mmCIF file of C-alpha atoms and ligand atoms in Angstrom:
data_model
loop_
_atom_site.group_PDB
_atom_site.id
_atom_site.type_symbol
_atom_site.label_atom_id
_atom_site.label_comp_id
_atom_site.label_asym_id
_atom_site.label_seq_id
_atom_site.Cartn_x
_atom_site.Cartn_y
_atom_site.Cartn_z
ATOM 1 C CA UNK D 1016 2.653 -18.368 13.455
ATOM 2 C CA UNK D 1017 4.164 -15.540 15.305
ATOM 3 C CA UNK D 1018 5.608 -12.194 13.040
ATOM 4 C CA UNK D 1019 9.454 -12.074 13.034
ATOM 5 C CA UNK D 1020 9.939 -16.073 12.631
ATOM 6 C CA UNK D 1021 8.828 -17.006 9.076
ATOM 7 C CA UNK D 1022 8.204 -16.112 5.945
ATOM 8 C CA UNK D 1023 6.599 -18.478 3.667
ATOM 9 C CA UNK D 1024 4.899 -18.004 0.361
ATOM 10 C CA UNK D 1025 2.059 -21.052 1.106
ATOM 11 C CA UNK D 1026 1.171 -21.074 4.583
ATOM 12 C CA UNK D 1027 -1.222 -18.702 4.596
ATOM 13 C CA UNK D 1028 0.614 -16.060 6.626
ATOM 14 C CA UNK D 1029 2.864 -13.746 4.866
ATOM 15 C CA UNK D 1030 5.189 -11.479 6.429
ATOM 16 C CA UNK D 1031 6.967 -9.031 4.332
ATOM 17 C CA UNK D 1032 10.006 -7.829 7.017
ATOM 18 C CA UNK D 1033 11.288 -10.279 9.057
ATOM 19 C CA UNK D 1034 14.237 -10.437 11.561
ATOM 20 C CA UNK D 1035 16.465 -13.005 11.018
ATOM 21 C CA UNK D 1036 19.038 -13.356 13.672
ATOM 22 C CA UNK D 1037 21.708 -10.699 12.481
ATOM 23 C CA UNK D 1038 20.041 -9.482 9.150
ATOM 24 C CA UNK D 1039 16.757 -8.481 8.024
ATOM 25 C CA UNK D 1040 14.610 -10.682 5.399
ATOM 26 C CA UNK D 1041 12.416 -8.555 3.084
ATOM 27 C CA UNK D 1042 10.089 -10.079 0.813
ATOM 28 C CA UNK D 1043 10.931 -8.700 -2.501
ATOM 29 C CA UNK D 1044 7.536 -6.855 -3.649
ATOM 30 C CA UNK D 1045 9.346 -5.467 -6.663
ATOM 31 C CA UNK D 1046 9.525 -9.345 -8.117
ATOM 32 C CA UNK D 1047 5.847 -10.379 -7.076
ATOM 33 C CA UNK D 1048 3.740 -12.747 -8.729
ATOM 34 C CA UNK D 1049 6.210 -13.804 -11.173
ATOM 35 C CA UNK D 1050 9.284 -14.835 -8.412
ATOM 36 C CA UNK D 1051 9.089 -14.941 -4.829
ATOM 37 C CA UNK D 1052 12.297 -14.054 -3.507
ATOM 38 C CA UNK D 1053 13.553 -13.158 0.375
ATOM 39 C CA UNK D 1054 16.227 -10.064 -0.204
ATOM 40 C CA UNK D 1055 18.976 -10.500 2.744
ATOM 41 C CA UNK D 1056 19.209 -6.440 4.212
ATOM 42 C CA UNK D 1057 22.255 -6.224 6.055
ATOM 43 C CA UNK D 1058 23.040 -2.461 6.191
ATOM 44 C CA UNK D 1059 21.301 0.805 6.768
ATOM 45 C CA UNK D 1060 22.001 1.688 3.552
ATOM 46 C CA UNK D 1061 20.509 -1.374 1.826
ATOM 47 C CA UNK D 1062 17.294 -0.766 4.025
ATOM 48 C CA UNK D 1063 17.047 3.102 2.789
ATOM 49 C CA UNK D 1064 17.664 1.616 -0.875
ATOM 50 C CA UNK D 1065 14.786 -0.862 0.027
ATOM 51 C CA UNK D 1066 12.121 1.032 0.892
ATOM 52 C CA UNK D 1067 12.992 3.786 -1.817
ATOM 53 C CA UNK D 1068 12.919 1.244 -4.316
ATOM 54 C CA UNK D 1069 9.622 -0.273 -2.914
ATOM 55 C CA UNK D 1070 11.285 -3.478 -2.379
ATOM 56 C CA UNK D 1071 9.042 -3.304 0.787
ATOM 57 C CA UNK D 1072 6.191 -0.623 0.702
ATOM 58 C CA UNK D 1073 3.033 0.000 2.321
ATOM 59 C CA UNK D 1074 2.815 2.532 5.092
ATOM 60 C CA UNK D 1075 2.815 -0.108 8.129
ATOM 61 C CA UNK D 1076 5.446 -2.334 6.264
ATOM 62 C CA UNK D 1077 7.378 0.860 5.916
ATOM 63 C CA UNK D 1078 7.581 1.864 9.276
ATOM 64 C CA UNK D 1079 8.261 -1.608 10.715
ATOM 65 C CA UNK D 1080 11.494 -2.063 8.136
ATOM 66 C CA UNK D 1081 12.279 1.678 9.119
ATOM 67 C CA UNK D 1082 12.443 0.303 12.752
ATOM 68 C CA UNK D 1083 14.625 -2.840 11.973
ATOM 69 C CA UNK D 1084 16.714 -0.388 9.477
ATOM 70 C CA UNK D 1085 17.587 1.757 13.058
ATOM 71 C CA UNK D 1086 18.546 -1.669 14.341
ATOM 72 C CA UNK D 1087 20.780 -2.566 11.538
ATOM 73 C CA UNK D 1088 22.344 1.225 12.072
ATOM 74 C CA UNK D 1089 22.596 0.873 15.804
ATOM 75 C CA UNK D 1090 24.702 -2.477 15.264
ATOM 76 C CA UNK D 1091 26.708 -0.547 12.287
ATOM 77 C CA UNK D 1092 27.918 1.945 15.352
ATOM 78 C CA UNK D 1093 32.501 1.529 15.853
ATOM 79 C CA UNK D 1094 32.618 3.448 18.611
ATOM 80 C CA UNK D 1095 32.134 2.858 22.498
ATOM 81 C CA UNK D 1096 30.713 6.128 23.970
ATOM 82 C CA UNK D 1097 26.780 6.657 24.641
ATOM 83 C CA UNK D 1098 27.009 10.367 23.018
ATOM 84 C CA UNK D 1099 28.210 9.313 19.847
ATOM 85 C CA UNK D 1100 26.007 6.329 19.575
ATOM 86 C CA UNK D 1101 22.941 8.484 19.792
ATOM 87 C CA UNK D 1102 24.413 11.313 17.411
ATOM 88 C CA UNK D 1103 25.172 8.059 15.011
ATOM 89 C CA UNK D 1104 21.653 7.267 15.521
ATOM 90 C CA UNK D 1105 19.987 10.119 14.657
ATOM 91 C CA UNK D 1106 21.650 10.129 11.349
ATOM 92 C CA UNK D 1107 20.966 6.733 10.776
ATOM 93 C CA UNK D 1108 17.156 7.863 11.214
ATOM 94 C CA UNK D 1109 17.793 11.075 9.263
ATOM 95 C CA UNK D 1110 18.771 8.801 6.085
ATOM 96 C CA UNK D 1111 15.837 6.754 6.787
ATOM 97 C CA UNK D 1112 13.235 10.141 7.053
ATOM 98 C CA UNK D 1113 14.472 10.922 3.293
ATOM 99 C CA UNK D 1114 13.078 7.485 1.658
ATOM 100 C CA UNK D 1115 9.561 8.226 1.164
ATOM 101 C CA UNK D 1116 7.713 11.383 2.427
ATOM 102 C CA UNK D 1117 4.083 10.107 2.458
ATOM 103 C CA UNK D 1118 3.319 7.204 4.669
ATOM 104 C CA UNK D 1119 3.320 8.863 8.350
ATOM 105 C CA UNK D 1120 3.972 5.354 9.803
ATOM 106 C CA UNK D 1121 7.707 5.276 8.735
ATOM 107 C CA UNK D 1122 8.501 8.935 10.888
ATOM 108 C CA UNK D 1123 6.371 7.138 13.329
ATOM 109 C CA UNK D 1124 8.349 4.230 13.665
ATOM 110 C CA UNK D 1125 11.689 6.113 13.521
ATOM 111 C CA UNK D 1126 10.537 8.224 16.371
ATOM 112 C CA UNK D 1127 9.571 5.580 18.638
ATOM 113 C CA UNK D 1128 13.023 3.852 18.083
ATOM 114 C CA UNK D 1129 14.994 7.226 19.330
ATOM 115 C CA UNK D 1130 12.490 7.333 22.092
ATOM 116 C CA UNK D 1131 13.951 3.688 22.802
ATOM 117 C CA UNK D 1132 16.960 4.615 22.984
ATOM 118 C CA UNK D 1133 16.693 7.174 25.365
ATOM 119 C CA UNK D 1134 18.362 4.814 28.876
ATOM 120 C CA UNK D 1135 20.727 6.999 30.515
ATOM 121 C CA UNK D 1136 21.865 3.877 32.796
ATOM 122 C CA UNK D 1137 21.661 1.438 30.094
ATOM 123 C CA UNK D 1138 25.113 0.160 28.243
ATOM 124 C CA UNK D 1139 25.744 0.064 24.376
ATOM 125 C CA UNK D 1140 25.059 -3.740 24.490
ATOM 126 C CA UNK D 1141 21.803 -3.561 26.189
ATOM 127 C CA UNK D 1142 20.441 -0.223 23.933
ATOM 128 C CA UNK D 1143 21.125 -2.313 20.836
ATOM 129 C CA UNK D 1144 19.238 -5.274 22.429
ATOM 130 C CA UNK D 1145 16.506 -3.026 23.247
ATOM 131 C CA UNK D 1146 16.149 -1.343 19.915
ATOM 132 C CA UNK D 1147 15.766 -5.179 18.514
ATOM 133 C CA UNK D 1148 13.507 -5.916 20.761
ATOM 134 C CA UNK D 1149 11.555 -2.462 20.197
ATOM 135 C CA UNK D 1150 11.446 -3.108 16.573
ATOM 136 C CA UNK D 1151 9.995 -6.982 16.933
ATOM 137 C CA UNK D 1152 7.646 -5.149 19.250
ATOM 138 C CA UNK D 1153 6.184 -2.897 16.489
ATOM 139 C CA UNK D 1154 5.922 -5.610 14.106
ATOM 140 C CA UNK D 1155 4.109 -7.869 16.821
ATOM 141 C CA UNK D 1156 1.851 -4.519 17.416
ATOM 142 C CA UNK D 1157 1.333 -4.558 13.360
ATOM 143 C CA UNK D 1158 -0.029 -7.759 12.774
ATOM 144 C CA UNK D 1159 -2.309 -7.897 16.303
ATOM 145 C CA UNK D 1160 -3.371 -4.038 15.428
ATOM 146 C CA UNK D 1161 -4.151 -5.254 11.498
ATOM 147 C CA UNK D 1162 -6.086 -8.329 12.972
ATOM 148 C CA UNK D 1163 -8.324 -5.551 15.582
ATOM 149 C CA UNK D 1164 -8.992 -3.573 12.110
ATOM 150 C CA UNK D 1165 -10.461 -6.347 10.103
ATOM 151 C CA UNK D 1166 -12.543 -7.855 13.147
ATOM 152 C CA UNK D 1167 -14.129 -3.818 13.624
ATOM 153 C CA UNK D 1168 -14.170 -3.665 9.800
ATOM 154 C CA UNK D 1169 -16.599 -6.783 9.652
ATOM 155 C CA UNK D 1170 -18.971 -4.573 12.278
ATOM 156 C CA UNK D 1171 -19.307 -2.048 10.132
ATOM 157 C CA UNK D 1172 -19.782 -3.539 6.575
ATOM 158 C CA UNK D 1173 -23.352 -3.597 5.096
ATOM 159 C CA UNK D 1174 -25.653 -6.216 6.905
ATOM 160 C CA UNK D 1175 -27.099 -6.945 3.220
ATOM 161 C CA UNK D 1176 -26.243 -8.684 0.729
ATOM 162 C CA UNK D 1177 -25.449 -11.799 3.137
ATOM 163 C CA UNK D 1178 -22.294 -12.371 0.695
ATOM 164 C CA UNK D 1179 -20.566 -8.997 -0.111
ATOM 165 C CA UNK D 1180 -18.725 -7.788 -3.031
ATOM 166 C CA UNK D 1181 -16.236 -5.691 -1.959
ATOM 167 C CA UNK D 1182 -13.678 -3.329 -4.244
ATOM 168 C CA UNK D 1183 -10.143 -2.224 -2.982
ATOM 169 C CA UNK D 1184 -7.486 0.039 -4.857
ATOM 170 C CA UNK D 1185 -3.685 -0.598 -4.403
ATOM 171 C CA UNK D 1186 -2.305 -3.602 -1.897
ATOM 172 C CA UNK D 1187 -3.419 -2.719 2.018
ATOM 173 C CA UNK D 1188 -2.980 -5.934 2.849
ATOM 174 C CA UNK D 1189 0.076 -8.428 4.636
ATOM 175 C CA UNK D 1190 2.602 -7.330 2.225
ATOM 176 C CA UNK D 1191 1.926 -3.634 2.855
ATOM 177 C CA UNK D 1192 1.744 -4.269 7.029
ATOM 178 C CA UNK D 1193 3.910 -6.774 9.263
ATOM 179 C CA UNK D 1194 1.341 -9.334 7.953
ATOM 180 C CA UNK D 1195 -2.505 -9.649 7.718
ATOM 181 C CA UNK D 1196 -2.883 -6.447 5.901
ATOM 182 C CA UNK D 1197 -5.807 -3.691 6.959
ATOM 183 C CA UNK D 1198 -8.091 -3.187 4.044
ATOM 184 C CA UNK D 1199 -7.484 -6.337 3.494
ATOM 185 C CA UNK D 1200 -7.467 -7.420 6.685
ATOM 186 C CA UNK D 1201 -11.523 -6.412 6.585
ATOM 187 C CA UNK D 1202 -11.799 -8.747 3.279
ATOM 188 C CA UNK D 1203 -9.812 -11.766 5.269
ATOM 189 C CA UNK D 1204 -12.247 -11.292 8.329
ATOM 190 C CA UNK D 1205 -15.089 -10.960 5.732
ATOM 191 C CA UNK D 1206 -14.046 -14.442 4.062
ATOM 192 C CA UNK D 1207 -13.380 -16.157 7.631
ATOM 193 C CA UNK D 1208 -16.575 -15.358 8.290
ATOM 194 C CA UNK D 1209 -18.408 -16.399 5.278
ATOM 195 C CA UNK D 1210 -19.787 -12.755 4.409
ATOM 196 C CA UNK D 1211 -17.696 -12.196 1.212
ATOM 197 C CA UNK D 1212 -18.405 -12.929 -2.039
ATOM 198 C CA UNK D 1213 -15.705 -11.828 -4.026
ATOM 199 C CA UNK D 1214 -13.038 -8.974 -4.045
ATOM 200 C CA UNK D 1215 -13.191 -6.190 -6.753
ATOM 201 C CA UNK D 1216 -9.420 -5.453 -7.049
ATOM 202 C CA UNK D 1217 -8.389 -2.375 -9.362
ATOM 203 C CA UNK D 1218 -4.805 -2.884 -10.838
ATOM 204 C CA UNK D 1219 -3.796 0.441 -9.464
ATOM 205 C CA UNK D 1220 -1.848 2.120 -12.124
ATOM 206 C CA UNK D 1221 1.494 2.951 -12.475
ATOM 207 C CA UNK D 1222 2.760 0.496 -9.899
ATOM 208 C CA UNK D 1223 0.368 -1.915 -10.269
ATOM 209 C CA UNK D 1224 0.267 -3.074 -6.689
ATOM 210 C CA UNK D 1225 -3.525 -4.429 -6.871
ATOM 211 C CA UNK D 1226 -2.733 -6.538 -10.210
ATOM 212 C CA UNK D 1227 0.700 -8.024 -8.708
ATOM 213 C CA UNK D 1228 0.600 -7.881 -4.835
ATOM 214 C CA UNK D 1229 -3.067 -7.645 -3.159
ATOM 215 C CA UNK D 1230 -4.314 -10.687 -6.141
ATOM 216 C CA UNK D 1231 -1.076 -12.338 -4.948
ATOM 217 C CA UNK D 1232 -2.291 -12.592 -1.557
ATOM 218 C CA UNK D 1233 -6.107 -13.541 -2.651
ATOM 219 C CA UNK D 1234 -4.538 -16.613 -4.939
ATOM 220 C CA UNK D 1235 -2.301 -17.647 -1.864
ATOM 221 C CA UNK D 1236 -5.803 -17.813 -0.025
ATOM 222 C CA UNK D 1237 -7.971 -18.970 -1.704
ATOM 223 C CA UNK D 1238 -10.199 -15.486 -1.639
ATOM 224 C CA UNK D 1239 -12.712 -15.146 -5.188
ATOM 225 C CA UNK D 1240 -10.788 -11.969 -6.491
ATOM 226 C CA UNK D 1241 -11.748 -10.227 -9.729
ATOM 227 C CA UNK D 1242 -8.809 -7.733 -11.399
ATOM 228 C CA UNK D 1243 -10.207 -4.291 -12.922
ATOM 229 C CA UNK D 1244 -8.349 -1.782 -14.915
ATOM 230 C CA UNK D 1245 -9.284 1.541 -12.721
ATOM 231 C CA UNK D 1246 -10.845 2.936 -15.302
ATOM 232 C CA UNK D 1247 -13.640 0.116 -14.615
ATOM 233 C CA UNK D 1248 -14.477 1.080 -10.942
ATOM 234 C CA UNK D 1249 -17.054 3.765 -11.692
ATOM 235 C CA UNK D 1250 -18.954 1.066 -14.410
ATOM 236 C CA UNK D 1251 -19.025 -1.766 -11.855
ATOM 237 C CA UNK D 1252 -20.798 0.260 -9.147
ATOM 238 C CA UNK D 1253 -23.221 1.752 -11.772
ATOM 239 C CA UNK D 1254 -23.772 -1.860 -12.571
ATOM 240 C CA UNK D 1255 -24.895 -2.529 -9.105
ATOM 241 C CA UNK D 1256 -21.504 -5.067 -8.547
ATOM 242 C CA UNK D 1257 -20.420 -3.480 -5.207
ATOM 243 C CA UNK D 1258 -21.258 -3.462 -1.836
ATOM 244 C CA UNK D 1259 -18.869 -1.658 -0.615
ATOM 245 C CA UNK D 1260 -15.350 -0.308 -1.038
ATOM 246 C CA UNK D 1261 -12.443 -0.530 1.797
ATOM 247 C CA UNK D 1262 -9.072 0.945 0.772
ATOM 248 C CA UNK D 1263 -5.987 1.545 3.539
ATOM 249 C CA UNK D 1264 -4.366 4.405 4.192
ATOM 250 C CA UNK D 1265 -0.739 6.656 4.388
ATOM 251 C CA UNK D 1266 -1.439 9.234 6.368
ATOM 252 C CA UNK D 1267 -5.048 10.520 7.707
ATOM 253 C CA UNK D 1268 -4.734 13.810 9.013
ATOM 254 C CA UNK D 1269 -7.120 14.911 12.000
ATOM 255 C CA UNK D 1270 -10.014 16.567 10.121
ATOM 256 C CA UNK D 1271 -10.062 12.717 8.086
ATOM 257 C CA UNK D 1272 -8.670 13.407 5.364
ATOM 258 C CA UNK D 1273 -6.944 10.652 3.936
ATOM 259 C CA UNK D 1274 -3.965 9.979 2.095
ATOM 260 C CA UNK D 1275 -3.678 6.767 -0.259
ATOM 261 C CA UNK D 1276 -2.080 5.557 -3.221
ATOM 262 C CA UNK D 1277 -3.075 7.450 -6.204
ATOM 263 C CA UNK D 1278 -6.317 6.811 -8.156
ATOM 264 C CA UNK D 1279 -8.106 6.334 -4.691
ATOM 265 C CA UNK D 1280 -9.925 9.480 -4.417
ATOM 266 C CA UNK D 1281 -11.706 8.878 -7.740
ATOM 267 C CA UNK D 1282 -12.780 5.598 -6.059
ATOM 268 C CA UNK D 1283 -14.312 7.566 -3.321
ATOM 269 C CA UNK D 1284 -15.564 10.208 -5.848
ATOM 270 C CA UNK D 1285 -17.611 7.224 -7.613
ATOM 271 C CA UNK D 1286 -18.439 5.424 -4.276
ATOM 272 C CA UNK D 1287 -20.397 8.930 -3.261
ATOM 273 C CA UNK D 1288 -21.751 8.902 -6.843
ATOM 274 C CA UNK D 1289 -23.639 5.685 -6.479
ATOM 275 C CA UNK D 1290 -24.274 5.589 -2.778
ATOM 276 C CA UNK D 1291 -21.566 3.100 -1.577
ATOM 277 C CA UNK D 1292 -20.148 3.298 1.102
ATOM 278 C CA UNK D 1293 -16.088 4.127 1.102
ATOM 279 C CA UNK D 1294 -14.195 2.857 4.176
ATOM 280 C CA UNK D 1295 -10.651 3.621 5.109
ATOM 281 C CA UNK D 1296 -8.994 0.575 7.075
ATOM 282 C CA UNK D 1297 -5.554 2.094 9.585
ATOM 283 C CA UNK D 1298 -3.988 1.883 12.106
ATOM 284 C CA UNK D 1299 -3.477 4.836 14.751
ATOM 285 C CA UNK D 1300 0.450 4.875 13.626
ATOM 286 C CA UNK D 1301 -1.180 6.069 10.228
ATOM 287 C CA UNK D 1302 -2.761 9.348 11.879
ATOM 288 C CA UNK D 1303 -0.734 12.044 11.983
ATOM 289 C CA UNK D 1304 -1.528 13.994 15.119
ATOM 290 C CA UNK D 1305 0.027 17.225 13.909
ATOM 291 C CA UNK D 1306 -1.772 17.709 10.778
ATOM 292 C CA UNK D 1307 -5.290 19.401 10.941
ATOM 293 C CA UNK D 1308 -6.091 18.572 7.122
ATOM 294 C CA UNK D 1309 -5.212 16.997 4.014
ATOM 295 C CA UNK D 1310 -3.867 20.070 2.304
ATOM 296 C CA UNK D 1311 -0.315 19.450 5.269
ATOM 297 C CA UNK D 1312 0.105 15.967 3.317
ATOM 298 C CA UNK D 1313 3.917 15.746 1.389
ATOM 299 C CA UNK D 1314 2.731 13.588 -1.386
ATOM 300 C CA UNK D 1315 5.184 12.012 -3.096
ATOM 301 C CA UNK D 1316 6.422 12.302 -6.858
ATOM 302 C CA UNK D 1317 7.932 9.378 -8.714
ATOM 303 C CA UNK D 1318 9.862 8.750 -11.593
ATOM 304 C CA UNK D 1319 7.856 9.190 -15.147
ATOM 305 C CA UNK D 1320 9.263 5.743 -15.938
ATOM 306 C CA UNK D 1321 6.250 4.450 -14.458
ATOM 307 C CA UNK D 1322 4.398 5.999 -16.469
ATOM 308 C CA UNK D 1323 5.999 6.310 -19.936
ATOM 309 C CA UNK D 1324 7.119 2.535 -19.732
ATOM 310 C CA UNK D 1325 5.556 -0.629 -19.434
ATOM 311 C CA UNK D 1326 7.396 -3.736 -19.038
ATOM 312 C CA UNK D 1327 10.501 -2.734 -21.113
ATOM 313 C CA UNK D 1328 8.750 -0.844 -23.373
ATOM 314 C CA UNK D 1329 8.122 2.927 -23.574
ATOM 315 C CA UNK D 1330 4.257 3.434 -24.513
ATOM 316 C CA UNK D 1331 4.363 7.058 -25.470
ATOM 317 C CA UNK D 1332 6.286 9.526 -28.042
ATOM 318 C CA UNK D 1333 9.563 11.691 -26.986
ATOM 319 C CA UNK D 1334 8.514 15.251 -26.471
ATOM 320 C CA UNK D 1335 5.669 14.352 -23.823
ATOM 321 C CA UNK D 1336 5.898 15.697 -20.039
ATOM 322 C CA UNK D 1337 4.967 13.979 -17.144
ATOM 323 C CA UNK D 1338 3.706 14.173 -13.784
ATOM 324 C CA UNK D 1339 3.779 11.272 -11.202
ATOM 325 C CA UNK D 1340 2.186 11.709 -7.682
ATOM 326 C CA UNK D 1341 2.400 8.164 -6.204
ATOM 327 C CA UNK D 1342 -0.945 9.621 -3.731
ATOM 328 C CA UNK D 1343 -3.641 11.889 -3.411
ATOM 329 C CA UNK D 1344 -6.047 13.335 -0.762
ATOM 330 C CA UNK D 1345 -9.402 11.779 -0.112
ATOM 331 C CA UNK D 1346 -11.738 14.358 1.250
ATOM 332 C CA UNK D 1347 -13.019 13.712 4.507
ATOM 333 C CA UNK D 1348 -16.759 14.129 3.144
ATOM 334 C CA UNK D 1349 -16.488 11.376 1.167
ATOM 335 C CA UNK D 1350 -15.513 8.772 3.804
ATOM 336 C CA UNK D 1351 -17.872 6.524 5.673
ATOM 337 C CA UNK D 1352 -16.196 5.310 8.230
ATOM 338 C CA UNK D 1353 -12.207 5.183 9.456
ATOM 339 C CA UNK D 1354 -11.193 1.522 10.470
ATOM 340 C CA UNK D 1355 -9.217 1.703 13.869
ATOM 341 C CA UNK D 1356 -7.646 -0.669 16.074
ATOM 342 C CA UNK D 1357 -9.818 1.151 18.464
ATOM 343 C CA UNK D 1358 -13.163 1.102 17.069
ATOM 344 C CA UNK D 1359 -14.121 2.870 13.521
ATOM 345 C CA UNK D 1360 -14.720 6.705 13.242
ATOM 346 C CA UNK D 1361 -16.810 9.127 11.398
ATOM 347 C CA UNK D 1362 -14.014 11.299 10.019
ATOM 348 C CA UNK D 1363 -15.688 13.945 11.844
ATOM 349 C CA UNK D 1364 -15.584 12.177 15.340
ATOM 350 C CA UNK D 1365 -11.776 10.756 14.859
ATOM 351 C CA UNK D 1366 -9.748 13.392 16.511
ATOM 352 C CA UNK D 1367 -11.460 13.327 19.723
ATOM 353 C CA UNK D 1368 -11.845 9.430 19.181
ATOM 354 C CA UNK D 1369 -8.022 8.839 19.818
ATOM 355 C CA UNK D 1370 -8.447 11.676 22.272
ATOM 356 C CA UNK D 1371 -5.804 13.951 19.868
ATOM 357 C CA UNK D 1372 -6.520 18.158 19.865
ATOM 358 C CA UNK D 1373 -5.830 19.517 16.026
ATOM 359 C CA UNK D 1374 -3.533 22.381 15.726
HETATM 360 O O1 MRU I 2495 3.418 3.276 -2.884
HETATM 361 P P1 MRU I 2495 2.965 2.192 -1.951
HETATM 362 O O2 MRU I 2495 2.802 0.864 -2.607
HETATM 363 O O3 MRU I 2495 3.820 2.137 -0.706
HETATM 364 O O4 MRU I 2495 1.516 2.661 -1.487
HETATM 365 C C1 MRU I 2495 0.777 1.828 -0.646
HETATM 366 C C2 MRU I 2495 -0.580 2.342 -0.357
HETATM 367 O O5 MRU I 2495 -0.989 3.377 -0.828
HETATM 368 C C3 MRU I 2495 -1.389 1.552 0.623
HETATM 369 O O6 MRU I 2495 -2.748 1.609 0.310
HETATM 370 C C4 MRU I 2495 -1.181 2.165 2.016
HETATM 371 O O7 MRU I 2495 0.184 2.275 2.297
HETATM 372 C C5 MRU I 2495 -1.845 1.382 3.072
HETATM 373 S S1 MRU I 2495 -0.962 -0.110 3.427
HETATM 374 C C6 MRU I 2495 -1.746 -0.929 4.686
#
């Protein structure tokens, strides 16, 4: 099944953003396990609304309903001139830059739909055409580039045990990416080829994307998947339970160090502790070319509701402060190995890897 024509809960394939003739079909993350609902996106507006609300999130998935947000906006335009369609598009992108400040992949995506635009000969009709067809393209590019990272992820996992037991943090997987998924995308090439065991998910406080979204995914596969509080990461490799850990990414800067959801660098902390290895699965729209290190990374704050409440009810007394960062910085030192499209990387090796200068 192709991205951009279906979206089904059961057939195995799950794509989260999906173009559907004159609107744009999100799956809604925010209502995962519990419901599966399609959310109709019809205006700029309601896509900038969707991604700030993490209706869709993930850095690829991002990006992709960024791209088909700048078609919505492109269709929204009254007027008849070139000049003031492209002015109208570049605020359309400007109120899609301001969703989320983290994953690289949605500035990536919004760039590469100006650049589309950019046909001096070309009339309204056929620069809205093109943008739709630019925006299919990236999410075509998505899930082939997602299925490249899991087949160069299976490479590079440990040769022993024959079965692995592999632990991810957060949901890198089709819901988070025009389908497939990239750390997950490793653990579906892993089970397709009979070399996983079982996946260690942690529930990935305060979101709780690995409890509701990536052991979503495992269920609608059929993949062995074991939930862990994150406090239980550090126990079950001192336990000897894991092989290996693969996590995705938001934005790697040049050096390698990586930007992912919150709670990930004390994975990577632990994984040095007990000698396993820690492997970053993303694509090249996650690598932001003008960054030399970590410390350039806009991490994101969220609202201490996530924190303070669970479910509908608040878990702490008045009179407490709060501090949300939906990401942090793993070190470069304490990665293994960054999962490409192209190939994997030593951190130290990736700049000149996708031939990029720092600085
Ligand atoms: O806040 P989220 O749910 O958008 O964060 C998602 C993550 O941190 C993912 O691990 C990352 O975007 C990689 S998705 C392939």
């Amino acid at each position: 099944m192709e991205a951009g024509v279906a979206v089904t809960a059961n057939s195995g394939t799950i794509f989260p953003v999906v173009w559907a003739g004159d609107r744009v079909q999100l799956i809604d993350q925010t209502r995962l396990p519990e419901q599966y609902e399609l959310k109709d996106i019809t205006t700029v507006a309601e896509m900038a609304t969707a991604i700030r609300t993490m209706v869709v999130r993930g850095a690829p998935a991002i990006g992709v309903a960024a791209a088909f947000g700048m078609v919505l906006g492109a269709r929204e335009y009254k007027g008849s001139d070139r000049e003031g369609f492209l002015v109208h598009l570049e605020k359309v992108a400007s109120e899609l830059r301001q969703t989320r400040p983290t994953a690289v992949n949605l500035f990536w995506a919004i760039d590469r739909m100006l650049r589309a635009a950019q046909q001096p000969t070309a009339t309204l009709e056929e620069l809205q055409q093109h943008l739709l067809e630019t925006a299919q393209s990236i999410a075509r590019e998505d899930v082939q580039t997602c299925q490249a990272i899991g087949e160069n992820g299976l490479r590079v996992l440990p040769k022993t045990p024959e079965k692995l037991r592999l632990l991810t943090h957060c949901n890198a997987g089709a819901l988070a990416t025009a389908g497939y998924g990239t750390a997950l995308g490793v653990v579906r090439a892993a089970w397709a080829a009979g070399r996983l065991e079982r996946l260690y998910a942690d529930e990935t406080r305060p979101r709780l994307q690995g409890a509701k979204l990536t052991a979503w995914e495992c269920v609608q596969e059929g993949i062995p998947v074991t939930l862990l509080a994150d406090t239980m990461a550090a126990h079950c490799m001192q336990r000897g339970m894991i092989d290996a850990v693969v996590v995705g990414a938001d934005r790697i800067a040049l050096n390698g160090d990586t930007a992912n959801k919150i709670g990930t660098y004390s994975v990577a902390l632990a994984a040095k502790a007990h000698n396993i290895p820690f492997f970053v699965a993303a694509p090249l729209s996650t690598i932001d070319t003008k960054i030399a290190t970590g410390a350039e990374i806009p991490i994101e704050e969220r609202h201490p509701q996530e924190i303070y409440q669970v479910g509908f009810s608040r878990i702490t007394p008045a009179g407490v402060d709060f501090y949300n960062p939906a990401f942090d910085v793993t070190p470069a030192h304490l990665i293994s190995g960054i999962i490409t499209e192209l190939g994997v990387f030593a951190p130290a090796d990736l700049a000149r890897g996708i031939g990029a200068t720092a600085g």
